[in-house]
C-alpha atoms as a printed R data frame, in Angstrom:
    type eleno elety resid chain resno      x       y      z
1   ATOM     1    CA   MET     A     1 73.082 111.402 79.322
2   ATOM     2    CA   LYS     A     2 74.398 110.071 75.958
3   ATOM     3    CA   ILE     A     3 72.477 108.338 73.276
4   ATOM     4    CA   GLY     A     4 75.197 106.705 71.202
5   ATOM     5    CA   GLY     A     5 77.506 109.588 70.456
6   ATOM     6    CA   VAL     A     6 74.892 112.322 71.103
7   ATOM     7    CA   ASP     A     7 75.655 114.020 74.442
8   ATOM     8    CA   LEU     A     8 72.532 115.632 75.878
9   ATOM     9    CA   GLY     A     9 74.003 116.714 79.174
10  ATOM    10    CA   GLU     A    10 72.785 116.036 82.755
11  ATOM    11    CA   ARG     A    11 69.064 115.532 83.319
12  ATOM    12    CA   PRO     A    12 68.044 116.460 79.803
13  ATOM    13    CA   VAL     A    13 64.505 117.531 78.971
14  ATOM    14    CA   LEU     A    14 63.272 116.442 75.448
15  ATOM    15    CA   LEU     A    15 60.405 117.561 73.292
16  ATOM    16    CA   ALA     A    16 58.117 114.727 72.423
17  ATOM    17    CA   PRO     A    17 57.088 114.021 68.780
18  ATOM    18    CA   MET     A    18 53.515 115.237 68.206
19  ATOM    19    CA   GLU     A    19 51.615 115.117 64.955
20  ATOM    20    CA   ASP     A    20 50.639 118.586 63.601
21  ATOM    21    CA   VAL     A    21 52.554 120.219 66.511
22  ATOM    22    CA   THR     A    22 56.327 119.573 66.421
23  ATOM    23    CA   ASP     A    23 56.998 121.084 63.037
24  ATOM    24    CA   ALA     A    24 60.279 122.837 62.374
25  ATOM    25    CA   SER     A    25 59.325 126.202 63.677
26  ATOM    26    CA   PHE     A    26 58.067 124.867 66.997
27  ATOM    27    CA   ARG     A    27 61.069 122.615 67.342
28  ATOM    28    CA   ILE     A    28 63.406 125.578 66.936
29  ATOM    29    CA   LEU     A    29 61.552 127.519 69.618
30  ATOM    30    CA   CYS     A    30 61.718 124.621 72.044
31  ATOM    31    CA   ARG     A    31 65.463 124.179 71.451
32  ATOM    32    CA   GLU     A    32 65.978 127.927 72.082
33  ATOM    33    CA   ALA     A    33 63.995 127.442 75.289
34  ATOM    34    CA   GLY     A    34 66.242 124.691 76.578
35  ATOM    35    CA   ALA     A    35 64.956 121.411 75.123
36  ATOM    36    CA   ALA     A    36 67.972 119.190 74.924
37  ATOM    37    CA   MET     A    37 66.715 117.328 71.921
38  ATOM    38    CA   VAL     A    38 63.603 117.495 69.659
39  ATOM    39    CA   TYR     A    39 61.754 115.021 67.550
40  ATOM    40    CA   THR     A    40 59.974 115.381 64.271
41  ATOM    41    CA   GLU     A    41 56.344 114.637 63.831
42  ATOM    42    CA   PHE     A    42 56.040 110.905 63.423
43  ATOM    43    CA   ILE     A    43 56.425 109.804 59.835
44  ATOM    44    CA   SER     A    44 54.703 106.861 58.139
45  ATOM    45    CA   SER     A    45 57.124 104.291 56.859
46  ATOM    46    CA   ASP     A    46 54.659 103.514 54.031
47  ATOM    47    CA   GLY     A    47 54.617 107.106 53.053
48  ATOM    48    CA   LEU     A    48 58.422 107.356 52.926
49  ATOM    49    CA   ILE     A    49 58.941 104.265 50.838
50  ATOM    50    CA   ARG     A    50 56.182 105.469 48.398
51  ATOM    51    CA   ASP     A    51 58.169 108.742 48.210
52  ATOM    52    CA   ALA     A    52 55.149 110.712 49.401
53  ATOM    53    CA   LYS     A    53 55.815 114.425 49.272
54  ATOM    54    CA   LYS     A    54 54.436 115.115 52.745
55  ATOM    55    CA   ALA     A    55 56.353 112.304 54.376
56  ATOM    56    CA   ILE     A    56 59.607 113.410 52.761
57  ATOM    57    CA   ALA     A    57 58.980 117.033 53.843
58  ATOM    58    CA   LYS     A    58 58.631 115.911 57.460
59  ATOM    59    CA   MET     A    59 62.249 114.713 57.413
60  ATOM    60    CA   VAL     A    60 63.603 118.166 56.720
61  ATOM    61    CA   THR     A    61 65.519 119.481 59.756
62  ATOM    62    CA   SER     A    62 67.992 122.324 60.413
63  ATOM    63    CA   GLU     A    63 71.157 123.011 62.289
64  ATOM    64    CA   GLU     A    64 69.219 125.315 64.497
65  ATOM    65    CA   GLU     A    65 67.209 122.419 65.964
66  ATOM    66    CA   ALA     A    66 69.966 119.835 66.310
67  ATOM    67    CA   PRO     A    67 70.307 117.405 67.883
68  ATOM    68    CA   VAL     A    68 67.103 116.038 66.357
69  ATOM    69    CA   ALA     A    69 65.538 112.617 66.078
70  ATOM    70    CA   ILE     A    70 63.476 111.514 63.068
71  ATOM    71    CA   GLN     A    71 60.652 109.342 64.208
72  ATOM    72    CA   ILE     A    72 59.062 106.629 62.009
73  ATOM    73    CA   TYR     A    73 56.152 104.277 62.506
74  ATOM    74    CA   GLY     A    74 54.630 101.269 60.728
75  ATOM    75    CA   SER     A    75 53.899  97.614 61.109
76  ATOM    76    CA   ILE     A    76 55.482  96.027 58.016
77  ATOM    77    CA   PRO     A    77 59.060  95.010 58.788
78  ATOM    78    CA   GLU     A    78 60.494  95.512 55.323
79  ATOM    79    CA   ALA     A    79 58.840  98.979 55.006
80  ATOM    80    CA   MET     A    80 60.214  99.939 58.468
81  ATOM    81    CA   VAL     A    81 63.707  98.998 57.458
82  ATOM    82    CA   ASP     A    82 63.551 100.855 54.175
83  ATOM    83    CA   ALA     A    83 62.051 103.904 55.951
84  ATOM    84    CA   ALA     A    84 64.771 103.782 58.575
85  ATOM    85    CA   ARG     A    85 67.453 103.778 55.937
86  ATOM    86    CA   MET     A    86 65.787 106.854 54.370
87  ATOM    87    CA   ALA     A    87 65.667 108.609 57.837
88  ATOM    88    CA   ASP     A    88 69.328 107.724 58.278
89  ATOM    89    CA   ARG     A    89 70.017 109.440 54.945
90  ATOM    90    CA   ALA     A    90 67.530 112.311 55.413
91  ATOM    91    CA   ALA     A    91 70.113 114.997 54.776
92  ATOM    92    CA   GLU     A    92 70.758 113.560 51.395
93  ATOM    93    CA   ILE     A    93 67.144 112.773 50.511
94  ATOM    94    CA   ALA     A    94 65.247 115.690 51.964
95  ATOM    95    CA   GLY     A    95 68.031 118.271 52.569
96  ATOM    96    CA   GLY     A    96 68.830 120.135 55.737
97  ATOM    97    CA   HIS     A    97 70.647 118.743 58.781
98  ATOM    98    CA   GLY     A    98 69.222 115.344 58.685
99  ATOM    99    CA   ALA     A    99 68.811 113.017 61.714
100 ATOM   100    CA   ASP     A   100 71.114 112.593 64.724
101 ATOM   101    CA   ILE     A   101 68.964 109.709 65.853
102 ATOM   102    CA   VAL     A   102 66.347 107.437 64.294
103 ATOM   103    CA   ASP     A   103 63.460 106.808 66.623
104 ATOM   104    CA   ILE     A   104 60.716 104.148 66.306
105 ATOM   105    CA   ASN     A   105 57.218 104.996 67.342
106 ATOM   106    CA   PHE     A   106 55.650 102.117 69.238
107 ATOM   107    CA   GLY     A   107 53.596 104.367 71.445
108 ATOM   108    CA   CYS     A   108 51.010 106.396 69.405
109 ATOM   109    CA   PRO     A   109 47.519 105.288 70.601
110 ATOM   110    CA   VAL     A   110 45.223 106.851 68.060
111 ATOM   111    CA   SER     A   111 42.985 104.350 66.289
112 ATOM   112    CA   LYS     A   112 43.986 105.086 62.788
113 ATOM   113    CA   ILE     A   113 47.580 104.049 63.715
114 ATOM   114    CA   ALA     A   114 47.198 101.587 66.602
115 ATOM   115    CA   GLY     A   115 44.260  99.911 64.930
116 ATOM   116    CA   ARG     A   116 46.451  98.988 61.969
117 ATOM   117    CA   GLY     A   117 48.982  97.345 64.245
118 ATOM   118    CA   ALA     A   118 51.414 100.266 64.184
119 ATOM   119    CA   GLY     A   119 52.380 102.680 67.077
120 ATOM   120    CA   SER     A   120 51.131 101.240 70.376
121 ATOM   121    CA   GLY     A   121 49.208  98.560 68.358
122 ATOM   122    CA   MET     A   122 52.545  96.774 68.340
123 ATOM   123    CA   MET     A   123 52.178  96.186 72.113
124 ATOM   124    CA   LYS     A   124 49.861  93.216 71.111
125 ATOM   125    CA   GLU     A   125 52.795  91.694 69.143
126 ATOM   126    CA   PRO     A   126 55.922  92.150 71.238
127 ATOM   127    CA   ASP     A   127 57.851  89.480 69.267
128 ATOM   128    CA   LYS     A   128 57.196  91.385 66.082
129 ATOM   129    CA   MET     A   129 58.080  94.683 67.771
130 ATOM   130    CA   VAL     A   130 61.446  93.322 68.861
131 ATOM   131    CA   ALA     A   131 62.115  91.783 65.436
132 ATOM   132    CA   ILE     A   132 61.423  95.120 63.691
133 ATOM   133    CA   THR     A   133 63.633  96.964 66.155
134 ATOM   134    CA   LYS     A   134 66.540  94.620 65.634
135 ATOM   135    CA   ALA     A   135 66.155  94.832 61.853
136 ATOM   136    CA   VAL     A   136 66.112  98.625 62.017
137 ATOM   137    CA   VAL     A   137 69.210  98.731 64.292
138 ATOM   138    CA   GLU     A   138 71.119  96.535 61.917
139 ATOM   139    CA   ALA     A   139 70.124  98.597 58.936
140 ATOM   140    CA   VAL     A   140 71.297 102.074 59.903
141 ATOM   141    CA   GLY     A   141 74.380 103.746 61.129
142 ATOM   142    CA   LYS     A   142 72.857 106.270 63.536
143 ATOM   143    CA   PRO     A   143 71.691 105.389 67.077
144 ATOM   144    CA   VAL     A   144 68.197 103.895 67.122
145 ATOM   145    CA   THR     A   145 65.785 104.592 69.959
146 ATOM   146    CA   VAL     A   146 62.334 103.492 70.755
147 ATOM   147    CA   LYS     A   147 59.252 105.234 72.268
148 ATOM   148    CA   THR     A   148 56.543 102.999 73.653
149 ATOM   149    CA   ARG     A   149 53.939 102.532 76.387
150 ATOM   150    CA   LEU     A   150 53.460 100.264 79.422
151 ATOM   151    CA   GLY     A   151 51.416  97.766 77.516
152 ATOM   152    CA   TRP     A   152 48.111  97.341 75.617
153 ATOM   153    CA   ASP     A   153 45.855  97.408 78.705
154 ATOM   154    CA   ASP     A   154 45.888  97.067 82.431
155 ATOM   155    CA   SER     A   155 46.178  93.271 82.164
156 ATOM   156    CA   SER     A   156 49.182  93.337 79.886
157 ATOM   157    CA   LYS     A   157 51.754  95.841 81.315
158 ATOM   158    CA   ILE     A   158 54.696  94.139 79.823
159 ATOM   159    CA   ILE     A   159 57.175  97.064 79.800
160 ATOM   160    CA   VAL     A   160 59.731  95.714 82.291
161 ATOM   161    CA   GLU     A   161 60.401  92.539 80.390
162 ATOM   162    CA   LEU     A   162 59.950  94.330 76.975
163 ATOM   163    CA   ALA     A   163 62.517  96.913 77.869
164 ATOM   164    CA   GLU     A   164 65.122  94.263 78.303
165 ATOM   165    CA   ARG     A   165 64.268  92.687 74.982
166 ATOM   166    CA   LEU     A   166 64.460  95.992 73.123
167 ATOM   167    CA   GLN     A   167 67.751  96.732 74.782
168 ATOM   168    CA   ASP     A   168 69.049  93.304 73.644
169 ATOM   169    CA   ALA     A   169 67.869  94.207 70.096
170 ATOM   170    CA   GLY     A   170 70.362  97.013 70.110
171 ATOM   171    CA   ILE     A   171 68.547 100.256 70.840
172 ATOM   172    CA   ALA     A   172 70.574 103.155 72.330
173 ATOM   173    CA   ALA     A   173 67.782 104.551 74.603
174 ATOM   174    CA   LEU     A   174 64.211 103.888 75.541
175 ATOM   175    CA   THR     A   175 61.418 106.363 76.188
176 ATOM   176    CA   ILE     A   176 58.383 105.109 78.140
177 ATOM   177    CA   HIS     A   177 55.005 106.831 78.300
178 ATOM   178    CA   GLY     A   178 53.442 105.870 81.585
179 ATOM   179    CA   ARG     A   179 50.019 104.729 80.236
180 ATOM   180    CA   THR     A   180 48.750 101.769 78.456
181 ATOM   181    CA   ARG     A   181 47.319 102.145 74.838
182 ATOM   182    CA   CYS     A   182 43.748 101.654 76.194
183 ATOM   183    CA   GLN     A   183 44.234 104.566 78.492
184 ATOM   184    CA   MET     A   184 44.981 106.885 75.575
185 ATOM   185    CA   TYR     A   185 45.734 110.175 77.457
186 ATOM   186    CA   LYS     A   186 43.251 109.620 80.250
187 ATOM   187    CA   GLY     A   187 43.909 109.105 83.878
188 ATOM   188    CA   GLU     A   188 47.271 109.644 85.477
189 ATOM   189    CA   ALA     A   189 50.564 108.353 84.032
190 ATOM   190    CA   ASP     A   190 51.982 105.462 86.126
191 ATOM   191    CA   TRP     A   191 55.680 106.404 86.710
192 ATOM   192    CA   THR     A   192 56.200 103.448 89.068
193 ATOM   193    CA   LEU     A   193 56.733 101.058 86.192
194 ATOM   194    CA   ILE     A   194 59.045 103.543 84.456
195 ATOM   195    CA   GLY     A   195 61.004 103.558 87.691
196 ATOM   196    CA   ALA     A   196 60.974  99.744 87.749
197 ATOM   197    CA   VAL     A   197 62.563  99.605 84.319
198 ATOM   198    CA   LYS     A   198 65.231 102.010 85.449
199 ATOM   199    CA   GLU     A   199 65.932 100.058 88.568
200 ATOM   200    CA   ASN     A   200 66.265  96.776 86.730
201 ATOM   201    CA   PRO     A   201 69.965  95.892 87.109
202 ATOM   202    CA   ARG     A   202 70.005  94.379 83.597
203 ATOM   203    CA   MET     A   203 69.201  97.753 82.054
204 ATOM   204    CA   HIS     A   204 72.132  99.869 81.003
205 ATOM   205    CA   ILE     A   205 70.715 102.128 78.366
206 ATOM   206    CA   PRO     A   206 69.226 105.590 79.223
207 ATOM   207    CA   ILE     A   207 65.590 105.498 80.229
208 ATOM   208    CA   ILE     A   208 63.488 108.536 79.441
209 ATOM   209    CA   GLY     A   209 60.126 109.033 81.243
210 ATOM   210    CA   ASN     A   210 57.143 110.636 79.625
211 ATOM   211    CA   GLY     A   211 53.586 111.461 80.817
212 ATOM   212    CA   ASP     A   212 52.020 114.302 82.741
213 ATOM   213    CA   ILE     A   213 55.229 116.413 83.017
214 ATOM   214    CA   ASN     A   214 53.359 119.767 83.027
215 ATOM   215    CA   SER     A   215 55.492 121.731 85.426
216 ATOM   216    CA   ALA     A   216 59.063 122.281 86.553
217 ATOM   217    CA   GLU     A   217 58.273 120.772 89.896
218 ATOM   218    CA   LYS     A   218 56.890 117.560 88.322
219 ATOM   219    CA   ALA     A   219 59.972 117.369 86.153
220 ATOM   220    CA   ARG     A   220 62.239 117.598 89.170
221 ATOM   221    CA   GLU     A   221 60.174 114.941 90.964
222 ATOM   222    CA   ALA     A   222 60.421 112.553 88.069
223 ATOM   223    CA   PHE     A   223 64.205 112.707 88.207
224 ATOM   224    CA   ASP     A   224 64.473 112.596 92.009
225 ATOM   225    CA   ARG     A   225 61.837 109.951 92.678
226 ATOM   226    CA   TYR     A   226 62.215 107.640 89.719
227 ATOM   227    CA   GLY     A   227 65.854 107.938 88.808
228 ATOM   228    CA   VAL     A   228 65.176 108.376 85.085
229 ATOM   229    CA   ASP     A   229 68.055 109.537 82.837
230 ATOM   230    CA   GLY     A   230 65.927 112.088 80.972
231 ATOM   231    CA   ILE     A   231 62.307 113.220 80.670
232 ATOM   232    CA   MET     A   232 60.141 114.000 77.699
233 ATOM   233    CA   VAL     A   233 57.511 116.770 77.594
234 ATOM   234    CA   GLY     A   234 54.662 116.458 75.160
235 ATOM   235    CA   ARG     A   235 51.197 118.055 75.348
236 ATOM   236    CA   ALA     A   236 52.174 120.518 78.115
237 ATOM   237    CA   SER     A   237 54.503 122.275 75.647
238 ATOM   238    CA   PHE     A   238 51.716 123.091 73.143
239 ATOM   239    CA   GLY     A   239 51.158 126.828 73.530
240 ATOM   240    CA   ARG     A   240 53.856 126.946 76.132
241 ATOM   241    CA   PRO     A   241 57.292 126.322 74.649
242 ATOM   242    CA   TRP     A   242 58.853 128.215 77.533
243 ATOM   243    CA   ILE     A   243 58.130 125.190 79.870
244 ATOM   244    CA   PHE     A   244 61.625 123.981 78.877
245 ATOM   245    CA   SER     A   245 63.077 127.271 80.316
246 ATOM   246    CA   GLU     A   246 61.001 126.750 83.418
247 ATOM   247    CA   ILE     A   247 62.184 123.159 83.991
248 ATOM   248    CA   ARG     A   248 65.805 123.931 83.157
249 ATOM   249    CA   THR     A   249 65.875 126.914 85.546
250 ATOM   250    CA   LEU     A   250 64.468 124.872 88.464
251 ATOM   251    CA   LEU     A   251 66.754 121.917 87.740
252 ATOM   252    CA   ASP     A   252 69.888 124.085 87.417
253 ATOM   253    CA   THR     A   253 69.293 126.734 90.086
254 ATOM   254    CA   GLY     A   254 66.628 125.404 92.417
255 ATOM   255    CA   THR     A   255 64.713 128.614 91.864
256 ATOM   256    CA   PRO     A   256 61.327 128.797 90.043
257 ATOM   257    CA   MET     A   257 61.308 130.932 86.867
258 ATOM   258    CA   PRO     A   258 58.503 133.591 86.708
259 ATOM   259    CA   ALA     A   259 56.027 132.842 84.006
260 ATOM   260    CA   PRO     A   260 56.258 135.071 81.036
261 ATOM   261    CA   GLY     A   261 53.836 137.937 80.782
262 ATOM   262    CA   VAL     A   262 51.530 138.854 77.896
263 ATOM   263    CA   ARG     A   263 54.129 141.031 76.127
264 ATOM   264    CA   GLU     A   264 56.775 138.324 76.330
265 ATOM   265    CA   ARG     A   265 54.243 135.784 74.905
266 ATOM   266    CA   VAL     A   266 53.429 138.238 72.025
267 ATOM   267    CA   ALA     A   267 57.123 138.549 71.178
268 ATOM   268    CA   LEU     A   268 57.395 134.732 71.199
269 ATOM   269    CA   ALA     A   269 54.314 134.331 68.989
270 ATOM   270    CA   LYS     A   270 55.827 136.821 66.509
271 ATOM   271    CA   ARG     A   271 59.009 134.869 66.493
272 ATOM   272    CA   HIS     A   272 57.109 131.656 65.970
273 ATOM   273    CA   LEU     A   273 55.016 133.241 63.141
274 ATOM   274    CA   ASP     A   274 58.211 134.550 61.454
275 ATOM   275    CA   LEU     A   275 59.781 131.077 61.577
276 ATOM   276    CA   SER     A   276 56.656 129.421 60.187
277 ATOM   277    CA   LEU     A   277 56.472 131.950 57.309
278 ATOM   278    CA   SER     A   278 60.112 131.613 56.370
279 ATOM   279    CA   LEU     A   279 59.982 127.817 56.439
280 ATOM   280    CA   LYS     A   280 56.658 127.230 54.806
281 ATOM   281    CA   GLY     A   281 55.679 130.377 52.941
282 ATOM   282    CA   PRO     A   282 52.745 132.825 53.543
283 ATOM   283    CA   VAL     A   283 49.904 130.429 52.894
284 ATOM   284    CA   THR     A   284 50.898 127.273 54.656
285 ATOM   285    CA   GLY     A   285 52.930 129.172 57.199
286 ATOM   286    CA   VAL     A   286 49.876 131.142 58.354
287 ATOM   287    CA   PHE     A   287 47.480 128.169 58.132
288 ATOM   288    CA   GLU     A   288 49.679 125.923 60.280
289 ATOM   289    CA   MET     A   289 50.256 128.639 62.824
290 ATOM   290    CA   ARG     A   290 46.596 128.761 63.718
291 ATOM   291    CA   ARG     A   291 46.820 125.758 65.950
292 ATOM   292    CA   HIS     A   292 49.523 127.522 67.961
293 ATOM   293    CA   LEU     A   293 48.687 131.197 68.019
294 ATOM   294    CA   SER     A   294 45.720 131.420 70.415
295 ATOM   295    CA   CYS     A   295 47.312 128.900 72.730
296 ATOM   296    CA   TYR     A   296 49.932 131.445 73.849
297 ATOM   297    CA   PHE     A   297 47.205 133.449 75.445
298 ATOM   298    CA   LYS     A   298 45.017 130.806 77.095
299 ATOM   299    CA   GLY     A   299 43.374 132.365 80.189
300 ATOM   300    CA   LEU     A   300 43.063 135.932 79.039
301 ATOM   301    CA   ARG     A   301 39.767 137.528 80.111
302 ATOM   302    CA   ASP     A   302 37.423 138.665 77.341
303 ATOM   303    CA   PHE     A   303 39.610 137.183 74.716
304 ATOM   304    CA   LYS     A   304 37.077 135.265 72.531
305 ATOM   305    CA   GLU     A   305 36.670 137.803 69.712
306 ATOM   306    CA   THR     A   306 40.392 138.557 69.512
307 ATOM   307    CA   ARG     A   307 41.134 134.814 69.479
308 ATOM   308    CA   ILE     A   308 38.766 134.275 66.568
309 ATOM   309    CA   LYS     A   309 40.388 137.091 64.600
310 ATOM   310    CA   LEU     A   310 43.901 135.702 65.406
311 ATOM   311    CA   VAL     A   311 43.050 132.255 64.083
312 ATOM   312    CA   THR     A   312 40.997 133.160 61.031
313 ATOM   313    CA   SER     A   313 43.153 135.902 59.493
314 ATOM   314    CA   THR     A   314 45.189 134.888 56.404
315 ATOM   315    CA   ASP     A   315 47.249 138.092 56.255
316 ATOM   316    CA   PRO     A   316 50.539 138.047 58.177
317 ATOM   317    CA   ALA     A   317 50.468 141.756 58.610
318 ATOM   318    CA   GLU     A   318 46.996 141.621 60.118
319 ATOM   319    CA   ILE     A   319 48.132 138.870 62.465
320 ATOM   320    CA   ARG     A   320 51.039 140.934 63.613
321 ATOM   321    CA   SER     A   321 48.736 143.869 64.168
322 ATOM   322    CA   THR     A   322 46.451 141.704 66.264
323 ATOM   323    CA   LEU     A   323 49.404 140.552 68.264
324 ATOM   324    CA   ASP     A   324 50.348 144.190 68.940
325 ATOM   325    CA   TYR     A   325 46.704 144.842 70.044
326 ATOM   326    CA   ILE     A   326 46.960 141.955 72.473
327 ATOM   327    CA   ALA     A   327 50.182 143.407 74.006
328 ATOM   328    CA   ASP     A   328 48.493 146.818 74.344
329 ATOM   329    CA   ARG     A   329 45.188 145.551 75.578
330 ATOM   330    CA   TRP     A   330 46.238 142.816 78.010
331 ATOM   331    CA   GLY     A   331 49.928 143.663 78.562
332 ATOM   332    CA   ASP     A   332 49.422 144.023 82.346
333 ATOM   333    CA   ASP     A   333 46.761 141.297 82.759
334 ATOM   334    CA   PRO     A   334 47.664 138.987 85.709
335 ATOM   335    CA   GLY     A   335 44.899 136.436 84.806
336 ATOM   336    CA   LEU     A   336 46.794 134.080 82.527
337 ATOM   337    CA   GLU     A   337 46.533 130.406 83.337
338 ATOM   338    CA   GLU     A   338 49.864 128.551 83.372
339 ATOM   339    CA   THR     A   339 48.582 125.518 81.492
340 ATOM   340    CA   SER     A   340 48.899 124.220 78.025
341 ATOM   341    CA   VAL     A   341 46.012 124.147 75.605
342 ATOM   342    CA   TYR     A   342 45.260 120.659 76.806
343 ATOM   343    CA   GLY     A   343 44.919 121.818 80.433
344 ATOM   344    CA   ILE     A   344 47.420 119.298 81.842
């Protein structure tokens, strides 16, 4: 599958953009595990054009995680165009590798974004969505992609027609989350409409499916049953970056990969901690690792006190010592649940 000149190989598996999750350290881990491409946390177009420090920092990427897409969101056309130009020039503005692809977020369902008409709130204004997309495509040199949903609610699942219009606006690929905005993340994702977009003879750009891919078996089914060009894994990767290795192994060999044991997870957590510290320093690096650390060990018996210690310590040496204790105490424990922190 190619997005513009970016070759992602056959049946690629991508890491979805997730706020407060897909920072640089996590993106690197997922790339090492087999993710074909990763996405930044979504970045406010208003924040970028105001030169907000946090928004600029989110554009910093590295060669280790390439290819990488910088994702922006917003509802004001002029701001989206300016922000897209900044994402296109991210290496110059923020440093690092920059963007291989500029992605537009028309899918985020949270109220603070969708309620202001951005993210999946744009599903209520498809004409404006298409106009913004066309303006962004014309403003930047890199391939532009879109991530969106089926529609606003069950009575307005407009994705089949909308996909054609977005393609006509010039996007290089389309990612579809198989839920409406009103569903949020509840219920099951409807992959039949994703398949309908892919089967539409007018569509010629890559179609990437997203929603409920929480195992290698479901990933394989998505490719085989719905014919998508790629799949995107979101919440199921949180606390489980090795899901990309599991999917890649099954797709490439037909044989399931054994789940990593506690000691392997400890080693990965240490690697993650080291990356976070090196990229963000001892204070922010530790603080932002808290959301990840305990998730590596979901399902361990009698783990509550250790989990609390793991996520409240501010001393990197103490965190490493606690991780060593986990390896010694639970190293042979067979009771791990193979689920993400979200349980999907």
